[in-house]
Amino acid sequence: MEPPTDPTRPTAMDKRLTLTALALLPLPLLAACGNESAGDSGSGNVGSAATKSSVTGVRWKVDSLTVGGKTEQAPDSAYLKIADNGEVDGNYGCNTFGSTAAFKADGIDFETARSTEMACGDAPMKFEKSFARALDTERFTAETTDDGKLTLTSGDGDTVELTEEKPAELYGTTWRIDSLVDHDVATSLPEAARGKAWFTLDKKAGTLSGSVGCNDISAKATVSEDEITLGNPRTTRKMCSDSLMAAERSLLELFKGTVEYRIDHRSITLTSENDAGVGAVADK
């Protein structure tokens, strides 16, 4: 049973600070402070069979969250990473966040987080609220397995199930576009386009191919260091809803020019010279 709400105490969502930042990139992380530093328990246990060293330095994909006996499956973009010094970065399912973790003999405490404030669909936002609230109010014990699984368990028996996530490669990965970027401000794709826009890069053929929401697309792609030069796109000629076609036109603006790319583990951003671009995540 949850304790009575103290009206003078900010809620987890109230304490999240609004940042104008690219939602797919890690935020500046909060520094560990006071006596609750990340090194409090050294390399010892964190309230279970797991050690601090088995939990830190790994990007953990969030699989599910169980609160009060009810399980919610996590969106593909949800992850958690804890550095050895206690710095935390992650994604709640829509917005990225930064925090710190204090390692104690009886568990891990996550300090108040700050996050971006991008709006997404109902399902990821619902999960995001639950996940943010759980991390902000609970102390978790940790248990790891040899096959790359992590379970965080609160004193009330609530659990977060996670799996070690390997980084994605630039070539051969199906990148699912989930946001449009304009001068470092990211907004989610229109609902009609969600899950329909994607691309992949073929190193041998020197091409980018995929879908811009309604129509299939292909173009020459020359990669050099952190840039990709895209040729004139070839597309199919289907007509779709107005919102889908509007999103498609925005995506097509990236072609016939050079874009900078940045990969952050399993996320990628493509940004044009006029600071417009897209964000995408690697398909499972």
PDB file of C-alpha atoms in Angstrom:
ATOM      1  CA  MET A   1       0.000   0.000   0.000  1.00  0.00           C
ATOM      2  CA  GLU A   2       1.390   3.385  -0.919  1.00  0.00           C
ATOM      3  CA  PRO A   3       1.859   5.881   1.973  1.00  0.00           C
ATOM      4  CA  PRO A   4      -0.486   8.886   2.156  1.00  0.00           C
ATOM      5  CA  THR A   5       0.481  11.652  -0.241  1.00  0.00           C
ATOM      6  CA  ASP A   6       2.189  14.635   1.370  1.00  0.00           C
ATOM      7  CA  PRO A   7       0.850  17.685  -0.505  1.00  0.00           C
ATOM      8  CA  THR A   8       4.052  19.585   0.318  1.00  0.00           C
ATOM      9  CA  ARG A   9       6.261  16.980  -1.296  1.00  0.00           C
ATOM     10  CA  PRO A  10       6.810  17.334  -5.072  1.00  0.00           C
ATOM     11  CA  THR A  11       5.847  14.349  -7.133  1.00  0.00           C
ATOM     12  CA  ALA A  12       8.404  12.510  -9.272  1.00  0.00           C
ATOM     13  CA  MET A  13       7.113  14.196 -12.396  1.00  0.00           C
ATOM     14  CA  ASP A  14       7.106  17.638 -10.702  1.00  0.00           C
ATOM     15  CA  LYS A  15      10.773  17.251  -9.878  1.00  0.00           C
ATOM     16  CA  ARG A  16      11.797  16.542 -13.443  1.00  0.00           C
ATOM     17  CA  LEU A  17      13.290  19.682 -14.931  1.00  0.00           C
ATOM     18  CA  THR A  18      12.397  20.733 -18.450  1.00  0.00           C
ATOM     19  CA  LEU A  19      15.361  20.800 -20.805  1.00  0.00           C
ATOM     20  CA  THR A  20      15.382  21.878 -24.430  1.00  0.00           C
ATOM     21  CA  ALA A  21      17.667  19.202 -25.850  1.00  0.00           C
ATOM     22  CA  LEU A  22      17.815  16.537 -28.497  1.00  0.00           C
ATOM     23  CA  ALA A  23      15.780  13.742 -27.037  1.00  0.00           C
ATOM     24  CA  LEU A  24      17.869  10.965 -28.570  1.00  0.00           C
ATOM     25  CA  LEU A  25      21.191  12.158 -27.176  1.00  0.00           C
ATOM     26  CA  PRO A  26      22.357  11.676 -23.588  1.00  0.00           C
ATOM     27  CA  LEU A  27      21.814  14.632 -21.293  1.00  0.00           C
ATOM     28  CA  PRO A  28      24.567  16.190 -19.198  1.00  0.00           C
ATOM     29  CA  LEU A  29      24.658  14.024 -16.123  1.00  0.00           C
ATOM     30  CA  LEU A  30      24.181  15.071 -12.564  1.00  0.00           C
ATOM     31  CA  ALA A  31      27.272  14.832 -10.414  1.00  0.00           C
ATOM     32  CA  ALA A  32      27.243  12.582  -7.347  1.00  0.00           C
ATOM     33  CA  CYS A  33      27.167  14.692  -4.212  1.00  0.00           C
ATOM     34  CA  GLY A  34      27.164  14.549  -0.431  1.00  0.00           C
ATOM     35  CA  ASN A  35      27.936  11.299   1.345  1.00  0.00           C
ATOM     36  CA  GLU A  36      25.830   9.188  -0.999  1.00  0.00           C
ATOM     37  CA  SER A  37      28.589   8.783  -3.553  1.00  0.00           C
ATOM     38  CA  ALA A  38      28.774   5.993  -6.048  1.00  0.00           C
ATOM     39  CA  GLY A  39      31.748   4.507  -4.247  1.00  0.00           C
ATOM     40  CA  ASP A  40      29.969   3.943  -0.935  1.00  0.00           C
ATOM     41  CA  SER A  41      29.908   0.173  -1.431  1.00  0.00           C
ATOM     42  CA  GLY A  42      33.038  -0.107  -3.574  1.00  0.00           C
ATOM     43  CA  SER A  43      32.919  -3.346  -5.532  1.00  0.00           C
ATOM     44  CA  GLY A  44      30.745  -5.050  -2.916  1.00  0.00           C
ATOM     45  CA  ASN A  45      27.192  -6.266  -3.282  1.00  0.00           C
ATOM     46  CA  VAL A  46      24.186  -4.054  -3.923  1.00  0.00           C
ATOM     47  CA  GLY A  47      21.643  -5.769  -1.767  1.00  0.00           C
ATOM     48  CA  SER A  48      21.623  -9.142  -3.524  1.00  0.00           C
ATOM     49  CA  ALA A  49      23.970 -11.538  -5.291  1.00  0.00           C
ATOM     50  CA  ALA A  50      24.972  -8.858  -7.796  1.00  0.00           C
ATOM     51  CA  THR A  51      28.064  -6.697  -7.352  1.00  0.00           C
ATOM     52  CA  LYS A  52      28.469  -3.069  -8.295  1.00  0.00           C
ATOM     53  CA  SER A  53      30.898  -4.030 -11.062  1.00  0.00           C
ATOM     54  CA  SER A  54      28.359  -6.399 -12.655  1.00  0.00           C
ATOM     55  CA  VAL A  55      25.756  -3.624 -12.896  1.00  0.00           C
ATOM     56  CA  THR A  56      27.837  -0.625 -14.002  1.00  0.00           C
ATOM     57  CA  GLY A  57      29.339   0.092 -17.403  1.00  0.00           C
ATOM     58  CA  VAL A  58      26.584  -1.772 -19.261  1.00  0.00           C
ATOM     59  CA  ARG A  59      23.771  -0.332 -21.320  1.00  0.00           C
ATOM     60  CA  TRP A  60      20.687  -2.185 -20.091  1.00  0.00           C
ATOM     61  CA  LYS A  61      17.612  -2.334 -22.293  1.00  0.00           C
ATOM     62  CA  VAL A  62      14.478  -2.087 -20.144  1.00  0.00           C
ATOM     63  CA  ASP A  63      12.210  -5.048 -20.930  1.00  0.00           C
ATOM     64  CA  SER A  64       9.370  -4.571 -18.456  1.00  0.00           C
ATOM     65  CA  LEU A  65       8.240  -2.911 -15.243  1.00  0.00           C
ATOM     66  CA  THR A  66       6.057  -4.629 -12.657  1.00  0.00           C
ATOM     67  CA  VAL A  67       4.396  -2.418 -10.039  1.00  0.00           C
ATOM     68  CA  GLY A  68       1.754  -3.707  -7.631  1.00  0.00           C
ATOM     69  CA  GLY A  69       1.599  -7.007  -9.484  1.00  0.00           C
ATOM     70  CA  LYS A  70       0.818  -5.335 -12.839  1.00  0.00           C
ATOM     71  CA  THR A  71       3.415  -5.687 -15.617  1.00  0.00           C
ATOM     72  CA  GLU A  72       3.968  -3.126 -18.377  1.00  0.00           C
ATOM     73  CA  GLN A  73       6.157  -3.924 -21.401  1.00  0.00           C
ATOM     74  CA  ALA A  74       8.729  -1.240 -22.113  1.00  0.00           C
ATOM     75  CA  PRO A  75       9.009   0.700 -25.391  1.00  0.00           C
ATOM     76  CA  ASP A  76      12.014  -0.215 -27.539  1.00  0.00           C
ATOM     77  CA  SER A  77      13.815   3.022 -26.691  1.00  0.00           C
ATOM     78  CA  ALA A  78      13.800   2.543 -22.883  1.00  0.00           C
ATOM     79  CA  TYR A  79      17.235   1.899 -21.392  1.00  0.00           C
ATOM     80  CA  LEU A  80      19.348   2.474 -18.288  1.00  0.00           C
ATOM     81  CA  LYS A  81      23.111   2.882 -17.964  1.00  0.00           C
ATOM     82  CA  ILE A  82      25.063   3.431 -14.743  1.00  0.00           C
ATOM     83  CA  ALA A  83      28.715   4.480 -14.899  1.00  0.00           C
ATOM     84  CA  ASP A  84      31.192   3.264 -12.303  1.00  0.00           C
ATOM     85  CA  ASN A  85      31.232   6.757 -10.731  1.00  0.00           C
ATOM     86  CA  GLY A  86      27.445   6.652 -10.304  1.00  0.00           C
ATOM     87  CA  GLU A  87      26.455   8.848 -13.248  1.00  0.00           C
ATOM     88  CA  VAL A  88      23.231   7.628 -14.831  1.00  0.00           C
ATOM     89  CA  ASP A  89      21.759   8.209 -18.247  1.00  0.00           C
ATOM     90  CA  GLY A  90      18.774   6.533 -19.823  1.00  0.00           C
ATOM     91  CA  ASN A  91      15.502   6.802 -21.633  1.00  0.00           C
ATOM     92  CA  TYR A  92      12.126   6.401 -19.945  1.00  0.00           C
ATOM     93  CA  GLY A  93      10.471   5.231 -23.167  1.00  0.00           C
ATOM     94  CA  CYS A  94      10.086   8.630 -24.805  1.00  0.00           C
ATOM     95  CA  ASN A  95      12.363  11.139 -23.043  1.00  0.00           C
ATOM     96  CA  THR A  96      16.006  10.806 -22.111  1.00  0.00           C
ATOM     97  CA  PHE A  97      17.079  11.506 -18.531  1.00  0.00           C
ATOM     98  CA  GLY A  98      20.159  12.009 -16.378  1.00  0.00           C
ATOM     99  CA  SER A  99      20.651  11.215 -12.703  1.00  0.00           C
ATOM    100  CA  THR A 100      23.059   9.673 -10.189  1.00  0.00           C
ATOM    101  CA  ALA A 101      23.024   6.328  -8.413  1.00  0.00           C
ATOM    102  CA  ALA A 102      24.204   5.792  -4.840  1.00  0.00           C
ATOM    103  CA  PHE A 103      25.385   2.245  -4.116  1.00  0.00           C
ATOM    104  CA  LYS A 104      24.593   0.960  -0.635  1.00  0.00           C
ATOM    105  CA  ALA A 105      25.014  -2.419   1.041  1.00  0.00           C
ATOM    106  CA  ASP A 106      21.240  -2.876   0.917  1.00  0.00           C
ATOM    107  CA  GLY A 107      20.637  -1.613  -2.609  1.00  0.00           C
ATOM    108  CA  ILE A 108      20.831   1.169  -5.198  1.00  0.00           C
ATOM    109  CA  ASP A 109      19.241   4.599  -4.758  1.00  0.00           C
ATOM    110  CA  PHE A 110      18.511   6.684  -7.861  1.00  0.00           C
ATOM    111  CA  GLU A 111      18.576  10.406  -7.202  1.00  0.00           C
ATOM    112  CA  THR A 112      16.025  12.848  -8.613  1.00  0.00           C
ATOM    113  CA  ALA A 113      16.372  12.900 -12.404  1.00  0.00           C
ATOM    114  CA  ARG A 114      16.120  15.621 -14.992  1.00  0.00           C
ATOM    115  CA  SER A 115      14.788  14.835 -18.438  1.00  0.00           C
ATOM    116  CA  THR A 116      13.738  16.191 -21.779  1.00  0.00           C
ATOM    117  CA  GLU A 117      10.051  16.961 -22.294  1.00  0.00           C
ATOM    118  CA  MET A 118       9.147  15.537 -25.695  1.00  0.00           C
ATOM    119  CA  ALA A 119       5.592  14.295 -26.165  1.00  0.00           C
ATOM    120  CA  CYS A 120       5.058  10.807 -27.583  1.00  0.00           C
ATOM    121  CA  GLY A 121       2.172   8.411 -28.024  1.00  0.00           C
ATOM    122  CA  ASP A 122      -0.081   7.328 -25.171  1.00  0.00           C
ATOM    123  CA  ALA A 123       1.606   3.950 -24.601  1.00  0.00           C
ATOM    124  CA  PRO A 124       5.215   5.178 -24.237  1.00  0.00           C
ATOM    125  CA  MET A 125       4.113   8.142 -22.123  1.00  0.00           C
ATOM    126  CA  LYS A 126       2.152   5.861 -19.795  1.00  0.00           C
ATOM    127  CA  PHE A 127       5.182   3.615 -19.318  1.00  0.00           C
ATOM    128  CA  GLU A 128       7.449   6.635 -18.910  1.00  0.00           C
ATOM    129  CA  LYS A 129       5.430   7.997 -15.999  1.00  0.00           C
ATOM    130  CA  SER A 130       5.460   4.631 -14.228  1.00  0.00           C
ATOM    131  CA  PHE A 131       9.186   4.063 -14.792  1.00  0.00           C
ATOM    132  CA  ALA A 132      10.193   7.586 -13.721  1.00  0.00           C
ATOM    133  CA  ARG A 133       8.062   7.341 -10.580  1.00  0.00           C
ATOM    134  CA  ALA A 134       9.546   3.958  -9.653  1.00  0.00           C
ATOM    135  CA  LEU A 135      13.175   5.051 -10.064  1.00  0.00           C
ATOM    136  CA  ASP A 136      12.572   8.242  -8.115  1.00  0.00           C
ATOM    137  CA  THR A 137      10.853   6.710  -5.095  1.00  0.00           C
ATOM    138  CA  GLU A 138      12.318   3.230  -4.652  1.00  0.00           C
ATOM    139  CA  ARG A 139      15.567   1.639  -3.455  1.00  0.00           C
ATOM    140  CA  PHE A 140      16.387  -1.438  -5.510  1.00  0.00           C
ATOM    141  CA  THR A 141      18.412  -4.562  -4.938  1.00  0.00           C
ATOM    142  CA  ALA A 142      20.082  -6.005  -8.036  1.00  0.00           C
ATOM    143  CA  GLU A 143      20.478  -9.503  -9.388  1.00  0.00           C
ATOM    144  CA  THR A 144      22.372 -10.388 -12.560  1.00  0.00           C
ATOM    145  CA  THR A 145      22.625 -13.618 -14.543  1.00  0.00           C
ATOM    146  CA  ASP A 146      25.346 -15.071 -16.773  1.00  0.00           C
ATOM    147  CA  ASP A 147      23.198 -14.606 -19.893  1.00  0.00           C
ATOM    148  CA  GLY A 148      23.111 -10.802 -19.580  1.00  0.00           C
ATOM    149  CA  LYS A 149      19.951 -10.225 -17.525  1.00  0.00           C
ATOM    150  CA  LEU A 150      19.457  -7.745 -14.689  1.00  0.00           C
ATOM    151  CA  THR A 151      16.537  -7.596 -12.262  1.00  0.00           C
ATOM    152  CA  LEU A 152      16.044  -4.593  -9.988  1.00  0.00           C
ATOM    153  CA  THR A 153      13.674  -5.311  -7.094  1.00  0.00           C
ATOM    154  CA  SER A 154      12.219  -2.791  -4.670  1.00  0.00           C
ATOM    155  CA  GLY A 155      11.363  -3.410  -1.039  1.00  0.00           C
ATOM    156  CA  ASP A 156       7.695  -3.697  -2.041  1.00  0.00           C
ATOM    157  CA  GLY A 157       8.482  -6.409  -4.575  1.00  0.00           C
ATOM    158  CA  ASP A 158       8.168  -4.183  -7.638  1.00  0.00           C
ATOM    159  CA  THR A 159      10.647  -5.164 -10.359  1.00  0.00           C
ATOM    160  CA  VAL A 160      12.399  -3.786 -13.422  1.00  0.00           C
ATOM    161  CA  GLU A 161      13.582  -6.451 -15.880  1.00  0.00           C
ATOM    162  CA  LEU A 162      16.503  -5.493 -18.116  1.00  0.00           C
ATOM    163  CA  THR A 163      18.774  -7.121 -20.714  1.00  0.00           C
ATOM    164  CA  GLU A 164      22.319  -6.196 -21.723  1.00  0.00           C
ATOM    165  CA  GLU A 165      22.141  -4.327 -25.023  1.00  0.00           C
ATOM    166  CA  LYS A 166      24.897  -4.508 -27.619  1.00  0.00           C
ATOM    167  CA  PRO A 167      25.713  -1.387 -29.705  1.00  0.00           C
ATOM    168  CA  ALA A 168      24.306  -1.130 -33.234  1.00  0.00           C
ATOM    169  CA  GLU A 169      26.428  -0.871 -36.378  1.00  0.00           C
ATOM    170  CA  LEU A 170      26.005   1.944 -38.879  1.00  0.00           C
ATOM    171  CA  TYR A 171      25.749  -0.463 -41.798  1.00  0.00           C
ATOM    172  CA  GLY A 172      23.178  -3.237 -42.042  1.00  0.00           C
ATOM    173  CA  THR A 173      21.032  -1.979 -39.157  1.00  0.00           C
ATOM    174  CA  THR A 174      17.378  -1.163 -39.682  1.00  0.00           C
ATOM    175  CA  TRP A 175      17.063   2.312 -38.182  1.00  0.00           C
ATOM    176  CA  ARG A 176      13.475   3.174 -37.195  1.00  0.00           C
ATOM    177  CA  ILE A 177      12.878   6.933 -37.449  1.00  0.00           C
ATOM    178  CA  ASP A 178      10.990   8.172 -34.397  1.00  0.00           C
ATOM    179  CA  SER A 179      11.593  11.921 -34.262  1.00  0.00           C
ATOM    180  CA  LEU A 180      12.118  15.065 -36.300  1.00  0.00           C
ATOM    181  CA  VAL A 181      14.812  17.506 -35.195  1.00  0.00           C
ATOM    182  CA  ASP A 182      14.889  21.266 -35.668  1.00  0.00           C
ATOM    183  CA  HIS A 183      17.780  23.210 -34.106  1.00  0.00           C
ATOM    184  CA  ASP A 184      18.316  20.693 -31.281  1.00  0.00           C
ATOM    185  CA  VAL A 185      14.611  20.439 -30.488  1.00  0.00           C
ATOM    186  CA  ALA A 186      13.159  16.997 -31.169  1.00  0.00           C
ATOM    187  CA  THR A 187       9.500  16.225 -31.746  1.00  0.00           C
ATOM    188  CA  SER A 188       7.987  12.824 -32.297  1.00  0.00           C
ATOM    189  CA  LEU A 189       6.784  11.827 -35.739  1.00  0.00           C
ATOM    190  CA  PRO A 190       3.110  12.437 -36.517  1.00  0.00           C
ATOM    191  CA  GLU A 191       1.035   9.503 -35.314  1.00  0.00           C
ATOM    192  CA  ALA A 192       0.292   8.384 -38.877  1.00  0.00           C
ATOM    193  CA  ALA A 193       4.028   7.953 -39.581  1.00  0.00           C
ATOM    194  CA  ARG A 194       5.091   6.195 -36.389  1.00  0.00           C
ATOM    195  CA  GLY A 195       6.606   2.802 -37.019  1.00  0.00           C
ATOM    196  CA  LYS A 196       6.495   3.272 -40.800  1.00  0.00           C
ATOM    197  CA  ALA A 197       9.627   5.334 -41.501  1.00  0.00           C
ATOM    198  CA  TRP A 198      13.005   3.588 -41.518  1.00  0.00           C
ATOM    199  CA  PHE A 199      16.298   3.321 -43.376  1.00  0.00           C
ATOM    200  CA  THR A 200      19.319   1.061 -43.688  1.00  0.00           C
ATOM    201  CA  LEU A 201      22.774   1.623 -45.166  1.00  0.00           C
ATOM    202  CA  ASP A 202      24.432  -0.903 -47.479  1.00  0.00           C
ATOM    203  CA  LYS A 203      28.218  -0.497 -47.372  1.00  0.00           C
ATOM    204  CA  LYS A 204      28.985  -2.653 -50.407  1.00  0.00           C
ATOM    205  CA  ALA A 205      26.363  -1.016 -52.652  1.00  0.00           C
ATOM    206  CA  GLY A 206      26.965   2.476 -51.242  1.00  0.00           C
ATOM    207  CA  THR A 207      23.251   3.123 -50.831  1.00  0.00           C
ATOM    208  CA  LEU A 208      20.619   4.167 -48.301  1.00  0.00           C
ATOM    209  CA  SER A 209      17.203   2.543 -48.692  1.00  0.00           C
ATOM    210  CA  GLY A 210      14.017   2.358 -46.672  1.00  0.00           C
ATOM    211  CA  SER A 211      10.698   4.128 -46.301  1.00  0.00           C
ATOM    212  CA  VAL A 212       9.785   7.729 -45.575  1.00  0.00           C
ATOM    213  CA  GLY A 213       6.412   6.767 -44.145  1.00  0.00           C
ATOM    214  CA  CYS A 214       4.298   6.297 -47.240  1.00  0.00           C
ATOM    215  CA  ASN A 215       6.746   5.679 -50.080  1.00  0.00           C
ATOM    216  CA  ASP A 216       9.825   3.521 -50.410  1.00  0.00           C
ATOM    217  CA  ILE A 217      13.066   5.347 -51.062  1.00  0.00           C
ATOM    218  CA  SER A 218      16.640   4.701 -52.199  1.00  0.00           C
ATOM    219  CA  ALA A 219      19.643   6.924 -52.836  1.00  0.00           C
ATOM    220  CA  LYS A 220      23.400   6.842 -53.181  1.00  0.00           C
ATOM    221  CA  ALA A 221      25.129   7.294 -49.820  1.00  0.00           C
ATOM    222  CA  THR A 222      28.804   8.153 -49.380  1.00  0.00           C
ATOM    223  CA  VAL A 223      30.079   7.891 -45.802  1.00  0.00           C
ATOM    224  CA  SER A 224      33.169   9.788 -44.641  1.00  0.00           C
ATOM    225  CA  GLU A 225      34.111  10.138 -40.973  1.00  0.00           C
ATOM    226  CA  ASP A 226      30.980  11.567 -39.303  1.00  0.00           C
ATOM    227  CA  GLU A 227      29.138  12.610 -42.474  1.00  0.00           C
ATOM    228  CA  ILE A 228      26.931  10.982 -45.089  1.00  0.00           C
ATOM    229  CA  THR A 229      26.454  12.561 -48.516  1.00  0.00           C
ATOM    230  CA  LEU A 230      23.087  11.541 -49.962  1.00  0.00           C
ATOM    231  CA  GLY A 231      22.254  11.598 -53.654  1.00  0.00           C
ATOM    232  CA  ASN A 232      18.972  12.393 -55.382  1.00  0.00           C
ATOM    233  CA  PRO A 233      16.301  10.100 -53.909  1.00  0.00           C
ATOM    234  CA  ARG A 234      14.302   7.640 -55.961  1.00  0.00           C
ATOM    235  CA  THR A 235      10.854   7.028 -54.497  1.00  0.00           C
ATOM    236  CA  THR A 236       7.642   5.223 -55.248  1.00  0.00           C
ATOM    237  CA  ARG A 237       4.612   7.387 -56.058  1.00  0.00           C
ATOM    238  CA  LYS A 238       1.885   6.360 -53.626  1.00  0.00           C
ATOM    239  CA  MET A 239      -0.465   8.904 -52.076  1.00  0.00           C
ATOM    240  CA  CYS A 240      -1.288   8.696 -48.366  1.00  0.00           C
ATOM    241  CA  SER A 241      -2.943  10.831 -45.688  1.00  0.00           C
ATOM    242  CA  ASP A 242      -2.047  14.506 -45.432  1.00  0.00           C
ATOM    243  CA  SER A 243      -0.198  14.074 -42.119  1.00  0.00           C
ATOM    244  CA  LEU A 244       1.811  11.160 -43.473  1.00  0.00           C
ATOM    245  CA  MET A 245       2.728  13.045 -46.638  1.00  0.00           C
ATOM    246  CA  ALA A 246       3.767  16.080 -44.554  1.00  0.00           C
ATOM    247  CA  ALA A 247       6.134  13.926 -42.491  1.00  0.00           C
ATOM    248  CA  GLU A 248       7.453  12.389 -45.698  1.00  0.00           C
ATOM    249  CA  ARG A 249       8.266  15.812 -47.157  1.00  0.00           C
ATOM    250  CA  SER A 250      10.232  16.675 -44.001  1.00  0.00           C
ATOM    251  CA  LEU A 251      12.263  13.476 -44.291  1.00  0.00           C
ATOM    252  CA  LEU A 252      12.976  14.042 -47.974  1.00  0.00           C
ATOM    253  CA  GLU A 253      14.561  17.411 -47.112  1.00  0.00           C
ATOM    254  CA  LEU A 254      17.610  15.492 -45.872  1.00  0.00           C
ATOM    255  CA  PHE A 255      18.449  14.219 -49.339  1.00  0.00           C
ATOM    256  CA  LYS A 256      20.522  15.862 -52.074  1.00  0.00           C
ATOM    257  CA  GLY A 257      23.028  17.058 -49.508  1.00  0.00           C
ATOM    258  CA  THR A 258      25.397  16.137 -46.689  1.00  0.00           C
ATOM    259  CA  VAL A 259      24.227  15.240 -43.201  1.00  0.00           C
ATOM    260  CA  GLU A 260      26.224  14.728 -40.040  1.00  0.00           C
ATOM    261  CA  TYR A 261      25.519  11.501 -38.211  1.00  0.00           C
ATOM    262  CA  ARG A 262      26.072  10.503 -34.619  1.00  0.00           C
ATOM    263  CA  ILE A 263      25.542   7.043 -33.176  1.00  0.00           C
ATOM    264  CA  ASP A 264      24.890   6.684 -29.458  1.00  0.00           C
ATOM    265  CA  HIS A 265      24.871   2.935 -28.841  1.00  0.00           C
ATOM    266  CA  ARG A 266      21.554   2.053 -30.514  1.00  0.00           C
ATOM    267  CA  SER A 267      20.362   5.541 -31.467  1.00  0.00           C
ATOM    268  CA  ILE A 268      21.393   7.649 -34.443  1.00  0.00           C
ATOM    269  CA  THR A 269      20.794  11.257 -35.458  1.00  0.00           C
ATOM    270  CA  LEU A 270      21.139  12.683 -38.961  1.00  0.00           C
ATOM    271  CA  THR A 271      21.473  16.478 -39.072  1.00  0.00           C
ATOM    272  CA  SER A 272      21.617  18.670 -42.164  1.00  0.00           C
ATOM    273  CA  GLU A 273      23.517  21.935 -42.616  1.00  0.00           C
ATOM    274  CA  ASN A 274      20.415  23.944 -41.639  1.00  0.00           C
ATOM    275  CA  ASP A 275      20.168  22.043 -38.318  1.00  0.00           C
ATOM    276  CA  ALA A 276      17.127  20.005 -39.377  1.00  0.00           C
ATOM    277  CA  GLY A 277      17.258  16.255 -39.103  1.00  0.00           C
ATOM    278  CA  VAL A 278      15.865  13.014 -37.772  1.00  0.00           C
ATOM    279  CA  GLY A 279      16.441  10.681 -34.865  1.00  0.00           C
ATOM    280  CA  ALA A 280      16.153   6.912 -35.138  1.00  0.00           C
ATOM    281  CA  VAL A 281      16.659   3.792 -33.035  1.00  0.00           C
ATOM    282  CA  ALA A 282      17.987   0.404 -34.078  1.00  0.00           C
ATOM    283  CA  ASP A 283      15.340  -2.194 -34.730  1.00  0.00           C
ATOM    284  CA  LYS A 284      15.375  -5.273 -32.531  1.00  0.00           C
TER     285      LYS A 284
END
